[in-house]
Coordinates of C-alpha atoms in Angstrom, one line a residue:
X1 CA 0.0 0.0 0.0
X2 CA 1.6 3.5 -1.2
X3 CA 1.5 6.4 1.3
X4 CA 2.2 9.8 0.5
X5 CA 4.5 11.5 2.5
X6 CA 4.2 14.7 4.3
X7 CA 6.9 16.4 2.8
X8 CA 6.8 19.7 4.2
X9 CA 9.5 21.1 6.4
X10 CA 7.6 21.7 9.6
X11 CA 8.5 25.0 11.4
X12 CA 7.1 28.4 12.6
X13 CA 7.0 30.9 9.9
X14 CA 5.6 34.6 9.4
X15 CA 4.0 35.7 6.1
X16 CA 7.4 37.6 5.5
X17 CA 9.3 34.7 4.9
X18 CA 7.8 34.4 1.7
X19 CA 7.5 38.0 0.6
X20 CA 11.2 38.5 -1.0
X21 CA 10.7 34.9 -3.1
X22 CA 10.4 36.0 -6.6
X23 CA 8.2 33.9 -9.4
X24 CA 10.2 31.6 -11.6
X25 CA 11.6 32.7 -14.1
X26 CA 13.6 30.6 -17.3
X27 CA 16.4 30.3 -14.2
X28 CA 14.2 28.9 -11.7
X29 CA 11.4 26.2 -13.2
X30 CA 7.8 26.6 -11.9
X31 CA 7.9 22.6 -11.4
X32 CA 10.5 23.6 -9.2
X33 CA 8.2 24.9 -6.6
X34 CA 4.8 23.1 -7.6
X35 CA 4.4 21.1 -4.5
X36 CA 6.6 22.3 -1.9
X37 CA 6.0 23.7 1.7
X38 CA 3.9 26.3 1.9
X39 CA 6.4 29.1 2.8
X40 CA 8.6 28.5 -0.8
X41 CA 5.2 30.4 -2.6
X42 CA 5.6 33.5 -3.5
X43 CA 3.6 36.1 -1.3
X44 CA 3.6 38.9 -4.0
X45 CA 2.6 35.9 -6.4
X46 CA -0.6 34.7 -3.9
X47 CA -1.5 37.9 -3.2
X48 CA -1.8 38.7 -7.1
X49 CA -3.6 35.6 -7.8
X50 CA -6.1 36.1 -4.9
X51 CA -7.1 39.3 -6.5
X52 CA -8.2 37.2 -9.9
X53 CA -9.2 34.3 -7.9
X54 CA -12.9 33.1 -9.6
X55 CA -14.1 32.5 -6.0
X56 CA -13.4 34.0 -2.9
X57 CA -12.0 32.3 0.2
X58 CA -10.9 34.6 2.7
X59 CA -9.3 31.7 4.5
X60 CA -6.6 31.2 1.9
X61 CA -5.7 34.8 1.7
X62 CA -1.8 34.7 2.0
X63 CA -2.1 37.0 5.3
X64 CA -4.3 34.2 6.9
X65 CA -2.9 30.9 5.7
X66 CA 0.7 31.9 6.2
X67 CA -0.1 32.8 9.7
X68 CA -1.7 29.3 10.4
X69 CA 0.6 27.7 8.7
X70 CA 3.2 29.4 11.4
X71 CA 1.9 28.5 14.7
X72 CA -1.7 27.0 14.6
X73 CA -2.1 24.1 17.0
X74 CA -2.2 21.2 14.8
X75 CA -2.0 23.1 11.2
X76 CA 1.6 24.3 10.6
X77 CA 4.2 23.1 8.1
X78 CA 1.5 22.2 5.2
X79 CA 3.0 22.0 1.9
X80 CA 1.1 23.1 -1.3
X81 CA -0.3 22.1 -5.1
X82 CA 0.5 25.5 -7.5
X83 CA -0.2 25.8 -10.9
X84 CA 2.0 28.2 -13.1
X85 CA 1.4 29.7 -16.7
X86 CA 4.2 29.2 -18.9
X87 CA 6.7 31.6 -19.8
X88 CA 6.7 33.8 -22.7
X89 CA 10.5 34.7 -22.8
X90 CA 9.3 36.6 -26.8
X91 CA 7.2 38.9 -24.3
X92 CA 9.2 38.8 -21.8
X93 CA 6.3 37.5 -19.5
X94 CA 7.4 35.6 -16.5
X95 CA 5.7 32.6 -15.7
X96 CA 3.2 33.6 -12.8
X97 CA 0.5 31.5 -10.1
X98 CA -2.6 30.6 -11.4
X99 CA -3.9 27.9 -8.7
X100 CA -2.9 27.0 -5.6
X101 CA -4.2 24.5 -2.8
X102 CA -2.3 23.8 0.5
X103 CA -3.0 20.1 1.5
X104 CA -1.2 17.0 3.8
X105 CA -1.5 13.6 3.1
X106 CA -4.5 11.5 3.5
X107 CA -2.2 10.2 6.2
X108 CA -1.9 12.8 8.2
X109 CA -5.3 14.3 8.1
X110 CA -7.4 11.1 9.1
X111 CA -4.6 8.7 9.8
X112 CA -5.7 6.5 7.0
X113 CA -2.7 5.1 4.6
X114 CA -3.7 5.6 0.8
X115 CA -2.2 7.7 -1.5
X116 CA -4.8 10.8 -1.9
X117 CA -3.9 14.5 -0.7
X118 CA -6.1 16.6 1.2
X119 CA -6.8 20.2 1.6
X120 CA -5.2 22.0 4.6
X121 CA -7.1 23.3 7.3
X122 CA -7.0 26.9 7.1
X123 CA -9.0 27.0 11.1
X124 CA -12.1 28.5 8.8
X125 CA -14.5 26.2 7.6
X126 CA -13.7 27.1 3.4
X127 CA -11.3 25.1 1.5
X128 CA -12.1 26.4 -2.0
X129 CA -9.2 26.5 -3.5
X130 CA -8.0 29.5 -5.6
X131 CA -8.3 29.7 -9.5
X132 CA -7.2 32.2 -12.0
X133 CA -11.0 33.0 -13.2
X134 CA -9.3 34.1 -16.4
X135 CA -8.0 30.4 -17.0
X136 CA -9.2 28.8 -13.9
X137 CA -9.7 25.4 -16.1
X138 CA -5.8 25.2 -16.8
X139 CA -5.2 26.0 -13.4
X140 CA -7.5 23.2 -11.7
X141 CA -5.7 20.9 -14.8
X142 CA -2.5 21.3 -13.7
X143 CA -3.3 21.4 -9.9
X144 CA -4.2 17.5 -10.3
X145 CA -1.4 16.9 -13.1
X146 CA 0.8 17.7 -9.8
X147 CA -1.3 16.0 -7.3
X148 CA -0.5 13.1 -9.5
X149 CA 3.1 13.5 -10.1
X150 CA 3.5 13.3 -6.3
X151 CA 1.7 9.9 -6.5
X152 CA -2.0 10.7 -5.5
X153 CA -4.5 9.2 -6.5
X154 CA -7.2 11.5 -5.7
X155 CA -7.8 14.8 -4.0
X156 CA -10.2 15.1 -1.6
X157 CA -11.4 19.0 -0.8
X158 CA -13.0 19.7 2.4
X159 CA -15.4 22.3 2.9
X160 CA -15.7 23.3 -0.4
X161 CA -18.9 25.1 -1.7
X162 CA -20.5 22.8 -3.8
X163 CA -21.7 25.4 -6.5
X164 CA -19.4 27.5 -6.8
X165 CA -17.6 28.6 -9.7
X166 CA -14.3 26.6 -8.2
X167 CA -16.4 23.5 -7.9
X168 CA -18.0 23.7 -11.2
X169 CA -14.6 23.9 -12.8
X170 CA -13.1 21.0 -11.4
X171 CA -16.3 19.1 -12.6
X172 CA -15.9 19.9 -15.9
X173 CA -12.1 19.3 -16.2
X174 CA -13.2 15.8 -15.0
X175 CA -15.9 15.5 -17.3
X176 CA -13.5 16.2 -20.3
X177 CA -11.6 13.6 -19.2
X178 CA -14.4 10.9 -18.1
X179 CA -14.8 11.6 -14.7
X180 CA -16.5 12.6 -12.1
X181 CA -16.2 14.3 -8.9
X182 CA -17.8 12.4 -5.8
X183 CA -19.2 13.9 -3.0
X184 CA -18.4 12.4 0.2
X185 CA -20.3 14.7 2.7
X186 CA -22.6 17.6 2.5
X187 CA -24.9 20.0 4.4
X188 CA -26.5 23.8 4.6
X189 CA -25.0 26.2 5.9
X190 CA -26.3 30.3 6.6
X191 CA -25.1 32.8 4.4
X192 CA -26.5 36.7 4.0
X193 CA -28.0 38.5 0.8
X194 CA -25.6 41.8 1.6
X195 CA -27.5 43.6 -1.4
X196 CA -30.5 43.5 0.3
X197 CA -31.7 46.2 2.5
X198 CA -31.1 45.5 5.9
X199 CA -34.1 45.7 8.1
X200 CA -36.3 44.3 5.4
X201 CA -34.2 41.1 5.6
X202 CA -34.5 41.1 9.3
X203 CA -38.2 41.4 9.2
X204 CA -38.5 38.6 6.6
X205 CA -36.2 36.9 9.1
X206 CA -37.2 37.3 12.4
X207 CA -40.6 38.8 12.2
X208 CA -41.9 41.9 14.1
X209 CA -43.0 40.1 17.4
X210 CA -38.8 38.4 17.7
X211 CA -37.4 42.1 16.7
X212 CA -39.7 43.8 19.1
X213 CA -38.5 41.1 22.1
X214 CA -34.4 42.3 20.6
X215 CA -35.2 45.7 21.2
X216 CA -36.4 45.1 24.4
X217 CA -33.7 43.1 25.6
X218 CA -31.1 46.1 23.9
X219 CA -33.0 48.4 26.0
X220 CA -32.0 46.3 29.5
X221 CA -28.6 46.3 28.0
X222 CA -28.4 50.2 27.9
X223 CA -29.0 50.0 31.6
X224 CA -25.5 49.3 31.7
X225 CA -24.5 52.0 29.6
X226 CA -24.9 53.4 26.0
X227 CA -25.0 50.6 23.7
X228 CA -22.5 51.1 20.8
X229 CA -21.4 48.9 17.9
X230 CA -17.8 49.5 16.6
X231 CA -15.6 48.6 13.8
X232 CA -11.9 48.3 13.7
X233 CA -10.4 48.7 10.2
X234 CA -6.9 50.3 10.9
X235 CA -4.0 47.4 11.7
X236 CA -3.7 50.1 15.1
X237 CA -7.6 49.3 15.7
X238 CA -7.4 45.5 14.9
X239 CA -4.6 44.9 17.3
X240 CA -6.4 46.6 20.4
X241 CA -9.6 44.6 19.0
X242 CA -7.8 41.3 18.3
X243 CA -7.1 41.4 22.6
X244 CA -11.1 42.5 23.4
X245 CA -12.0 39.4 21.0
X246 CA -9.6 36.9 22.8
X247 CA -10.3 38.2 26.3
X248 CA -14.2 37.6 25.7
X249 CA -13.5 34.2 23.8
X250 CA -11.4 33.0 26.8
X251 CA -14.4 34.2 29.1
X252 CA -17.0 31.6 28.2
X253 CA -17.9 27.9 27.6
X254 CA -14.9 28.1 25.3
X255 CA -12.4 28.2 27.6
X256 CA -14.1 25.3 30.2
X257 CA -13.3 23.1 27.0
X258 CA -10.1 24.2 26.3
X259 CA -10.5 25.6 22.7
X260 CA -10.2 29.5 22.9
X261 CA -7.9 30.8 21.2
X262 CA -5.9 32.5 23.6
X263 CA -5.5 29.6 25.8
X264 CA -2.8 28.3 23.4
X265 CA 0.3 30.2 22.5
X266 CA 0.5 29.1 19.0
X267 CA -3.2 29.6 18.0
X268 CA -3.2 33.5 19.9
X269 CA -0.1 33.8 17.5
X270 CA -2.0 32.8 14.8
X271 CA -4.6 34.9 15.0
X272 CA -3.0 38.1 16.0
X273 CA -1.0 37.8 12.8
X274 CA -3.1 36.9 10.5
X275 CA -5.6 39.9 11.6
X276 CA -2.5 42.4 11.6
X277 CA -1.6 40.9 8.3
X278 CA -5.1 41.0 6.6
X279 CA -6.3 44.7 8.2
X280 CA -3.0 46.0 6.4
X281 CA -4.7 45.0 2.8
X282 CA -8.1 45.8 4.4
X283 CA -9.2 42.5 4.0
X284 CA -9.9 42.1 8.2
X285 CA -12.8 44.0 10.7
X286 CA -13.1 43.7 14.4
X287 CA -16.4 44.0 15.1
X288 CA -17.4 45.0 19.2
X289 CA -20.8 45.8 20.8
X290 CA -20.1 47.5 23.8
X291 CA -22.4 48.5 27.4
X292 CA -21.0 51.9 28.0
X293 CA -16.8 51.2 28.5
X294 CA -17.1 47.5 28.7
X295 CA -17.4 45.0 25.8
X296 CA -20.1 42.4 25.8
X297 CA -19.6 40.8 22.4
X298 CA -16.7 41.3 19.6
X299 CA -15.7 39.2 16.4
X300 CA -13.8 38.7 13.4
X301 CA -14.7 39.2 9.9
X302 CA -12.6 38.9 6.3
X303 CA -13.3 40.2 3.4
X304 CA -12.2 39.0 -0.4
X305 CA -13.2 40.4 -3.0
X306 CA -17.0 40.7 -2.7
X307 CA -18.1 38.5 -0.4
X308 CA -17.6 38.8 3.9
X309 CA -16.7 35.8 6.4
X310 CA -17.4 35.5 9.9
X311 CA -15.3 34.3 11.5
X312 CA -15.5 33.9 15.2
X313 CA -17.8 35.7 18.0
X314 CA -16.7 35.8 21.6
X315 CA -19.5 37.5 24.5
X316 CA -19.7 38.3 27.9
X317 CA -21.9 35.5 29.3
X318 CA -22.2 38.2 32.5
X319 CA -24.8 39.6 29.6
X320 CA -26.2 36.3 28.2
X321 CA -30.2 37.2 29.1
X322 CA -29.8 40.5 26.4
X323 CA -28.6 38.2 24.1
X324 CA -25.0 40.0 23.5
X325 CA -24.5 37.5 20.4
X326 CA -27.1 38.0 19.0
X327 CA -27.6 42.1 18.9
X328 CA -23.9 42.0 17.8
X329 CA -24.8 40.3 14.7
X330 CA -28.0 42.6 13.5
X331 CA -25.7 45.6 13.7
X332 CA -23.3 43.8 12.0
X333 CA -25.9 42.7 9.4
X334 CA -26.6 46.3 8.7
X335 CA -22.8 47.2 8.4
X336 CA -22.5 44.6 5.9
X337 CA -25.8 45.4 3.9
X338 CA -24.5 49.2 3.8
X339 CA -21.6 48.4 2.2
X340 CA -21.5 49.0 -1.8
X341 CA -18.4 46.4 -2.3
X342 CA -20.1 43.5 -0.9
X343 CA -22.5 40.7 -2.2
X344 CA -22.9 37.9 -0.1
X345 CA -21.4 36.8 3.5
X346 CA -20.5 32.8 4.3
X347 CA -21.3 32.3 8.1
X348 CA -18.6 29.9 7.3
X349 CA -20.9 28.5 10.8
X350 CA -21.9 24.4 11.2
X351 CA -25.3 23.4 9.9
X352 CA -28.4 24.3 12.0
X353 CA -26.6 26.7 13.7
X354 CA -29.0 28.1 16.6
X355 CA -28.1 31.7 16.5
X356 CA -26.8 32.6 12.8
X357 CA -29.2 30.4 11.1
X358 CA -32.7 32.5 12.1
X359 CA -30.9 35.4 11.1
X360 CA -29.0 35.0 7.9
X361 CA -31.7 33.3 6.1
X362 CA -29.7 32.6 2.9
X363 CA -28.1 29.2 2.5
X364 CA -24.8 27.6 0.6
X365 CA -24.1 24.0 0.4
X366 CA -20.9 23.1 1.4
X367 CA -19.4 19.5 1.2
X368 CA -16.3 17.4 1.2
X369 CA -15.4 16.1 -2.2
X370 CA -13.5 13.4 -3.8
X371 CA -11.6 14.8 -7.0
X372 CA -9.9 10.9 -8.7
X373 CA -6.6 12.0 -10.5
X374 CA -7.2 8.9 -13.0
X375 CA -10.3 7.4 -14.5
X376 CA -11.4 4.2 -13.7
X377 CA -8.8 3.9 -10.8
X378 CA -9.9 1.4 -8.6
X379 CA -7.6 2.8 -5.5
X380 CA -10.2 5.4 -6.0
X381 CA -13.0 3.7 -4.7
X382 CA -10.4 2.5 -1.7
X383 CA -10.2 5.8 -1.0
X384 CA -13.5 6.3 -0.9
X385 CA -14.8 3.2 1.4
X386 CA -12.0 4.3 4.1
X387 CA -13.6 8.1 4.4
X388 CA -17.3 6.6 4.2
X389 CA -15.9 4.4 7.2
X390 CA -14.4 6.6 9.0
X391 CA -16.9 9.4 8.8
X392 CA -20.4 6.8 10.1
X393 CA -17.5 6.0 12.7
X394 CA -17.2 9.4 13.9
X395 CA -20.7 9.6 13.6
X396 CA -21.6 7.3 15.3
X397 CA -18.8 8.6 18.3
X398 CA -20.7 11.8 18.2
X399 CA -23.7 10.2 19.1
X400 CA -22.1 8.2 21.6
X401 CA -20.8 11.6 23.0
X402 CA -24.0 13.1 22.9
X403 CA -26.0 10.4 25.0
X404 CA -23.7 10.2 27.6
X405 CA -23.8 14.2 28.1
X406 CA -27.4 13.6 28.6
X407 CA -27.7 11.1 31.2

């Protein structure tokens, strides 16, 4: 049985290590760097290729991924697929990035020993990976021409949106070629219209009776002081609301289970970076609903190109009965509707989620999909049995979880 190896060089990193790496030129082969660790791309490269990228996914932003890549508990040292356009030395056009996926092996995602590649965990729930939309066909191409030369069989994306523009082009570079993609999970997930008028959506949404109960509840709140909702843009204003978001995140159930942020060093590294990084593009918010001088919900939101992601919210549970979480999001619903640039906002939040989902009333369907590098590769179907396995397994864990939580 073939496994791949995890061949990149695990170490902490900033986003600057990769910012003086030129693209290759005739002296330096694109092959060179096609699957290498993550760090060898070139940041001006990424960045450019974000920017034509034919779906956004504010998780793969170099800013963010780098910073992951650096420190996150359980995420650093990935290596990466990249696709290149040849050189035109007549025009004396470089060869520059038109794809690029991070991934691991199969291996070390799920601990399962066949020879497929998976996308990296960039801590968001979005794998998408990025395309050139002017040739995003030859990029997805040549992103599984690598995958292959390193010996995969198959690619499986996580958390990808299932019809999106990236998605849709994979499918039909398979179907030139016979295949298909499969999917191996999927589910609903919130997302907002941001070109819709605001309050309209949130009476379609909530209806007057729930609205009138919100401003009620806002009311108590200002008992406490002069309810304000603020947004931090500058990197100045990001960093002092990057430390009101971790403080808050730390406060709550989050902590009692160990997975705020802050309570690990790499992970508060992490996101303190990548923040810092992305609010110097303007491509990061730090959004805060304060009680007079004290804070009683704040999160994190991206932006790429037209579309918003939100991230993570962290409250005051001192403030649970006004419902801190949930007045934070209308006034952040309004800041998003207001703003000309933007079209649509992933909640990038599980299925069924209790808060988001009453709210943003829009849906995408996200799934995990199985990309074979070969037609009518039986390893393929392998691949597929062991994550069908493995994910009723985990399943059936959950439940088990679940059950005893109740008794």
């Amino acid at each position: 049985m073939v496994v791949i190896a995890d061949t990149a060089v695990v170490r902490r990193a900033s986003v600057n290590d990769a910012t003086g790496k030129r693209a290759p030129t005739s002296a330096s082969s694109p092959h060179d760097i096609a699957f290498a660790p993550l760090v060898e791309i070139p940041a001006d490269e990424w960045r450019a290729l974000a920017e034509r990228a034919v779906e956004p996914n504010g998780y793969y932003l170099p800013a963010w991924e780098s910073a992951v890549n650096a420190s996150a508990r359980g995420r650093t040292g990935v290596s990466a697929l990249s696709a290149w356009s040849d050189a035109s030395p007549a025009q004396e056009e470089p060869a520059r990035l038109i794809g690029l996926l991070p991934v691991v092996s199969m291996w070390r995602d799920c601990k399962i020993p066949l020879p497929a590649l998976v996308s990296a965990s960039p801590y968001g729930t979005l794998c998408t990976p990025l395309l050139d939309r002017d040739i995003a066909g030859e990029a997805a191409s040549r992103l599984m021409a690598q995958a292959r030369a390193q010996g995969a069989h198959a690619l499986i994306l996580r958390d990808v949106s299932l019809n999106g523009a990236a998605m849709r082009t994979f499918a039909e570079v398979l179907r030139q070629d016979g295949m298909r993609p499969r999917i191996l999970h999927s589910h609903f997930r919130a997302c907002l219209d941001a070109r819709r008028e605001a309050d309209e959506l949130l009476r379609d949404a909530l209806g007057g009776r729930k609205l009138k109960e919100l401003r009620r509840q806002r009311s108590r709140l200002g008992e406490h002081g002069a309810v304000r909702f603020d947004v931090a843009r500058t990197p100045e204003a990001v960093a002092a609301g990057i430390e009101i978001f971790l403080a808050l995140e730390a406060s709550g159930w989050k902590a009692k289970r160990g997975t705020a942020l802050k309570q690990d060093e790499g992970d508060a590294g992490f996101i303190r970076r990548a923040t810092q990084g992305l609010a110097e593009t303007g491509q990061c918010e730090i959004v805060t609903l304060h009680a007079g001088d004290t804070p009683v919900a704040a999160a994190i939101v991206l932006r790429h190109q037209d579309r918003a992601f939100y991230f993570k919210l962290g409250i005051d549970e001192r403030f649970s009965k006004f419902s801190p979480g949930v007045q934070l999001t209308l006034d952040l619903t309004r800041h998003l509707c207001a703003d000309a640039v933007l079209a649509t906002a992933d909640s990038t939040a599980s299925a069924d989620h209790p808060m988001i989902n009453p709210i943003w009333r829009g849906r995408l369907k996200i799934g995990d999909v199985l990309i074979p590098l070969r037609p009518h590769d039986p390893v393929v179907s392998l691949i597929h049995a062991a994550m069908t396995m493995r994910r009723l397994a985990r399943e059936l864990a959950r439940r088990a979880v679940h059950f005893v939580r109740g008794r």
